[in-house]
CSV table of C-alpha atoms in Angstrom, one decimal:
chain,number,residue,atom,x,y,z
A,39,MET,CA,-23.8,31.7,-176.1
A,40,ALA,CA,-21.9,33.0,-173.1
A,41,ARG,CA,-21.6,29.4,-171.7
A,42,GLN,CA,-20.0,28.2,-175.0
A,43,ALA,CA,-17.5,31.1,-174.9
A,44,ASP,CA,-16.7,30.3,-171.3
A,45,ALA,CA,-16.2,26.6,-172.2
A,46,LEU,CA,-13.7,27.3,-174.9
A,47,PRO,CA,-10.8,28.5,-172.6
A,48,CYS,CA,-11.5,25.5,-170.4
A,49,LEU,CA,-11.3,23.1,-173.4
A,50,ALA,CA,-8.1,24.8,-174.5
A,51,ARG,CA,-6.6,24.2,-171.1
A,52,ILE,CA,-7.6,20.5,-171.1
A,53,ASP,CA,-6.1,20.2,-174.6
A,54,ASP,CA,-2.9,21.9,-173.5
A,55,LEU,CA,-2.7,19.6,-170.4
A,56,TRP,CA,-3.3,16.5,-172.6
A,57,ARG,CA,-0.5,17.6,-175.0
A,58,ARG,CA,2.0,18.4,-172.2
A,59,SER,CA,1.3,15.9,-169.5
A,60,PRO,CA,1.7,12.2,-169.9
A,61,ARG,CA,0.3,11.7,-166.4
A,62,ALA,CA,-2.9,13.6,-167.4
A,63,ARG,CA,-3.2,11.5,-170.5
A,64,TYR,CA,-2.8,8.3,-168.4
A,65,CYS,CA,-5.4,9.5,-165.9
A,66,LEU,CA,-7.9,10.4,-168.6
A,67,ARG,CA,-7.4,7.1,-170.4
A,68,LEU,CA,-7.7,5.2,-167.1
A,69,VAL,CA,-11.1,6.9,-166.4
A,70,ALA,CA,-12.3,6.2,-170.0
A,71,PHE,CA,-11.3,2.5,-169.7
A,72,LEU,CA,-13.0,2.2,-166.3
A,73,ALA,CA,-16.2,3.7,-167.7
A,74,GLY,CA,-16.0,1.4,-170.6
A,75,PHE,CA,-15.6,-1.7,-168.4
A,76,ALA,CA,-18.5,-0.5,-166.2
A,77,VAL,CA,-20.8,-0.2,-169.3
A,78,LEU,CA,-19.5,-3.5,-170.7
A,79,PHE,CA,-20.3,-5.3,-167.4
A,80,GLU,CA,-23.7,-3.7,-166.9
A,81,SER,CA,-24.7,-4.6,-170.5
A,82,SER,CA,-23.5,-8.2,-170.4
A,83,GLN,CA,-23.7,-9.4,-166.8
A,84,GLU,CA,-25.0,-12.9,-167.7
A,85,LEU,CA,-22.0,-13.4,-170.0
A,86,TRP,CA,-19.6,-12.4,-167.3
A,87,THR,CA,-21.4,-14.7,-164.9
A,88,ARG,CA,-20.8,-17.6,-167.2
A,89,LEU,CA,-17.3,-16.7,-168.3
A,90,TYR,CA,-15.9,-15.7,-164.9
A,91,LEU,CA,-18.1,-16.3,-161.9
A,92,ARG,CA,-18.9,-19.9,-162.7
A,93,PRO,CA,-15.2,-21.0,-163.4
A,94,VAL,CA,-14.0,-19.3,-160.2
A,95,CYS,CA,-16.7,-21.1,-158.2
A,96,ARG,CA,-15.9,-24.4,-159.9
A,97,THR,CA,-12.2,-24.1,-159.3
A,98,THR,CA,-12.8,-23.0,-155.7
A,99,THR,CA,-15.0,-26.0,-155.0
A,100,ALA,CA,-12.5,-28.4,-156.6
A,101,VAL,CA,-9.7,-26.9,-154.5
A,102,LEU,CA,-11.7,-27.2,-151.3
A,103,ALA,CA,-12.7,-30.7,-152.1
A,104,ALA,CA,-9.1,-31.7,-152.9
A,105,ALA,CA,-8.1,-30.2,-149.5
A,106,GLY,CA,-10.5,-32.6,-147.8
A,107,PHE,CA,-13.5,-30.3,-147.2
A,108,ALA,CA,-16.9,-31.6,-148.2
A,109,ALA,CA,-17.8,-28.9,-150.7
A,110,ARG,CA,-20.2,-28.9,-153.5
A,111,LEU,CA,-21.2,-26.2,-156.0
A,112,ASP,CA,-24.8,-25.3,-156.5
A,113,ALA,CA,-25.0,-23.4,-159.8
A,114,SER,CA,-28.8,-23.7,-160.2
A,115,THR,CA,-29.0,-20.0,-159.4
A,116,LEU,CA,-26.5,-18.9,-162.0
A,117,SER,CA,-29.3,-17.3,-164.1
A,118,GLN,CA,-30.0,-15.1,-161.0
A,119,GLY,CA,-26.3,-14.0,-161.0
A,120,PHE,CA,-24.8,-16.1,-158.2
A,121,CYS,CA,-23.6,-19.5,-157.3
A,122,THR,CA,-23.4,-21.2,-153.8
A,123,ILE,CA,-20.5,-23.2,-152.5
A,124,VAL,CA,-22.1,-25.5,-149.9
A,125,MET,CA,-20.0,-26.8,-147.1
A,126,GLU,CA,-20.7,-28.6,-143.8
A,127,GLN,CA,-20.5,-25.5,-141.5
A,128,THR,CA,-21.2,-22.7,-144.0
A,129,SER,CA,-22.3,-21.8,-147.4
A,130,LEU,CA,-20.7,-19.1,-149.5
A,131,ARG,CA,-23.1,-17.2,-151.8
A,132,VAL,CA,-20.8,-16.0,-154.5
A,133,ILE,CA,-21.8,-13.0,-156.5
A,134,PRO,CA,-19.7,-11.2,-159.1
A,135,GLU,CA,-18.2,-8.9,-156.5
A,136,CYS,CA,-16.8,-11.9,-154.7
A,137,THR,CA,-14.9,-13.1,-157.7
A,138,GLY,CA,-12.6,-10.1,-158.0
A,139,ILE,CA,-14.1,-9.1,-161.4
A,140,PHE,CA,-14.2,-5.4,-160.5
A,141,THR,CA,-10.6,-5.7,-159.2
A,142,LEU,CA,-9.7,-7.3,-162.6
A,143,PHE,CA,-11.4,-4.4,-164.4
A,144,ILE,CA,-9.5,-1.9,-162.5
A,145,TYR,CA,-6.2,-3.7,-163.2
A,146,LEU,CA,-7.1,-4.1,-166.9
A,147,ALA,CA,-8.0,-0.4,-167.2
A,148,ALA,CA,-4.6,0.5,-165.6
A,149,VAL,CA,-2.7,-1.8,-168.0
A,150,LEU,CA,-4.6,-0.6,-171.1
A,151,ALA,CA,-4.2,3.0,-170.2
A,152,TYR,CA,-0.4,2.7,-169.5
A,153,PRO,CA,1.9,4.0,-172.2
A,154,ALA,CA,3.4,0.7,-173.3
A,155,THR,CA,3.6,-1.3,-176.6
A,156,LEU,CA,0.7,-3.4,-177.7
A,157,GLY,CA,2.7,-6.6,-176.9
A,158,ALA,CA,3.5,-5.4,-173.4
A,159,ARG,CA,-0.2,-4.5,-172.8
A,160,ALA,CA,-1.2,-8.0,-174.1
A,161,TRP,CA,1.2,-9.6,-171.7
A,162,GLY,CA,-0.1,-7.4,-168.9
A,163,VAL,CA,-3.7,-8.4,-169.7
A,164,THR,CA,-2.8,-12.1,-169.8
A,165,LEU,CA,-0.9,-11.8,-166.5
A,166,GLY,CA,-3.8,-10.0,-164.9
A,167,VAL,CA,-6.6,-12.3,-166.1
A,168,GLY,CA,-4.7,-15.4,-164.9
A,169,GLY,CA,-3.3,-13.8,-161.7
A,170,VAL,CA,-6.6,-12.3,-160.5
A,171,PHE,CA,-8.4,-15.5,-161.4
A,172,LEU,CA,-6.0,-17.5,-159.2
A,173,PHE,CA,-6.0,-15.0,-156.5
A,174,SER,CA,-9.8,-14.8,-156.4
A,175,THR,CA,-10.0,-18.6,-156.2
A,176,ALA,CA,-7.4,-18.6,-153.3
A,177,ARG,CA,-9.4,-15.8,-151.6
A,178,LEU,CA,-12.7,-17.9,-151.8
A,179,VAL,CA,-10.8,-21.0,-150.6
A,180,VAL,CA,-9.5,-19.0,-147.6
A,181,LEU,CA,-13.1,-17.8,-146.9
A,182,GLY,CA,-14.4,-21.4,-147.1
A,183,VAL,CA,-11.7,-22.6,-144.7
A,184,VAL,CA,-12.4,-19.7,-142.3
A,185,GLY,CA,-16.1,-20.4,-142.5
A,186,GLN,CA,-15.5,-24.0,-141.6
A,187,ALA,CA,-12.9,-23.5,-138.9
A,188,ILE,CA,-13.9,-20.2,-137.3
A,189,PRO,CA,-17.3,-19.1,-138.6
A,190,ALA,CA,-17.4,-16.1,-136.3
A,191,TRP,CA,-14.5,-14.6,-138.2
A,192,LEU,CA,-16.0,-15.0,-141.6
A,193,THR,CA,-17.4,-11.5,-141.8
A,194,LEU,CA,-14.1,-10.0,-140.7
A,195,PHE,CA,-12.2,-11.9,-143.4
A,196,HIS,CA,-14.8,-11.3,-146.0
A,197,MET,CA,-15.5,-7.6,-145.6
A,198,GLY,CA,-12.2,-6.5,-144.2
A,199,LEU,CA,-9.0,-8.5,-144.8
A,200,MET,CA,-9.9,-9.9,-148.2
A,201,VAL,CA,-11.1,-6.7,-149.7
A,202,VAL,CA,-7.8,-5.0,-148.8
A,203,ALA,CA,-5.9,-8.1,-150.0
A,204,ASN,CA,-7.7,-8.1,-153.3
A,205,LEU,CA,-6.8,-4.5,-154.1
A,206,GLY,CA,-3.3,-5.0,-152.7
A,207,PHE,CA,-2.8,-7.9,-155.0
A,208,ALA,CA,-4.0,-6.0,-158.1
A,209,LEU,CA,-1.7,-3.0,-157.1
A,210,PHE,CA,1.2,-5.3,-156.6
A,211,LEU,CA,0.6,-7.1,-159.9
A,212,TRP,CA,0.3,-3.8,-161.8
A,213,LEU,CA,3.5,-2.3,-160.2
A,214,TRP,CA,5.4,-5.5,-160.9
A,215,TRP,CA,4.2,-5.4,-164.5
A,216,THR,CA,5.0,-1.7,-165.0
A,217,GLY,CA,8.5,-2.3,-163.5
A,218,ARG,CA,9.0,-5.1,-166.1
A,219,VAL,CA,7.7,-3.0,-169.0
A,220,GLY,CA,10.0,-0.1,-167.9
A,221,ARG,CA,13.1,-2.4,-167.9
A,222,ASP,CA,12.3,-4.7,-170.8
A,223,GLY,CA,10.6,-2.5,-173.2
């Protein structure tokens, strides 16, 4: 009983903070959306693999081939949660983390939690899905080119530069979107 009595003032403080602080509301909504996306991804990984990973890999392979690289997609392992982009000098084993899906989820959570109209949020979601898809494809193309040209640098690009670039792109996109929403409604 004492623990319940101790919890009541804490809950009252949270309720007061929720009512008086738009920033606190945004942060709590953001955490809730992030948790929701985590549960959604974990409960439907095969769906995300087919809806997002495979199209990113197909697009990446097509861009590499159009740029003159001998690239082919091996999607026979899709049921195991990955695809492989096979090239002359290197192969890229592409798992969901490589496609920017988690960066997309962070961006979407930030958009959905933001205090904007439903139309503005829908525009932000559309912008993010398309933008992160294109950026993820470009990211994998760069990794393929680096893997072909300078294989020794592939790990540096993959684990260092591209991770920062991925998050930087999502932050840039969100800040650009919030700036537009703030000006245009």
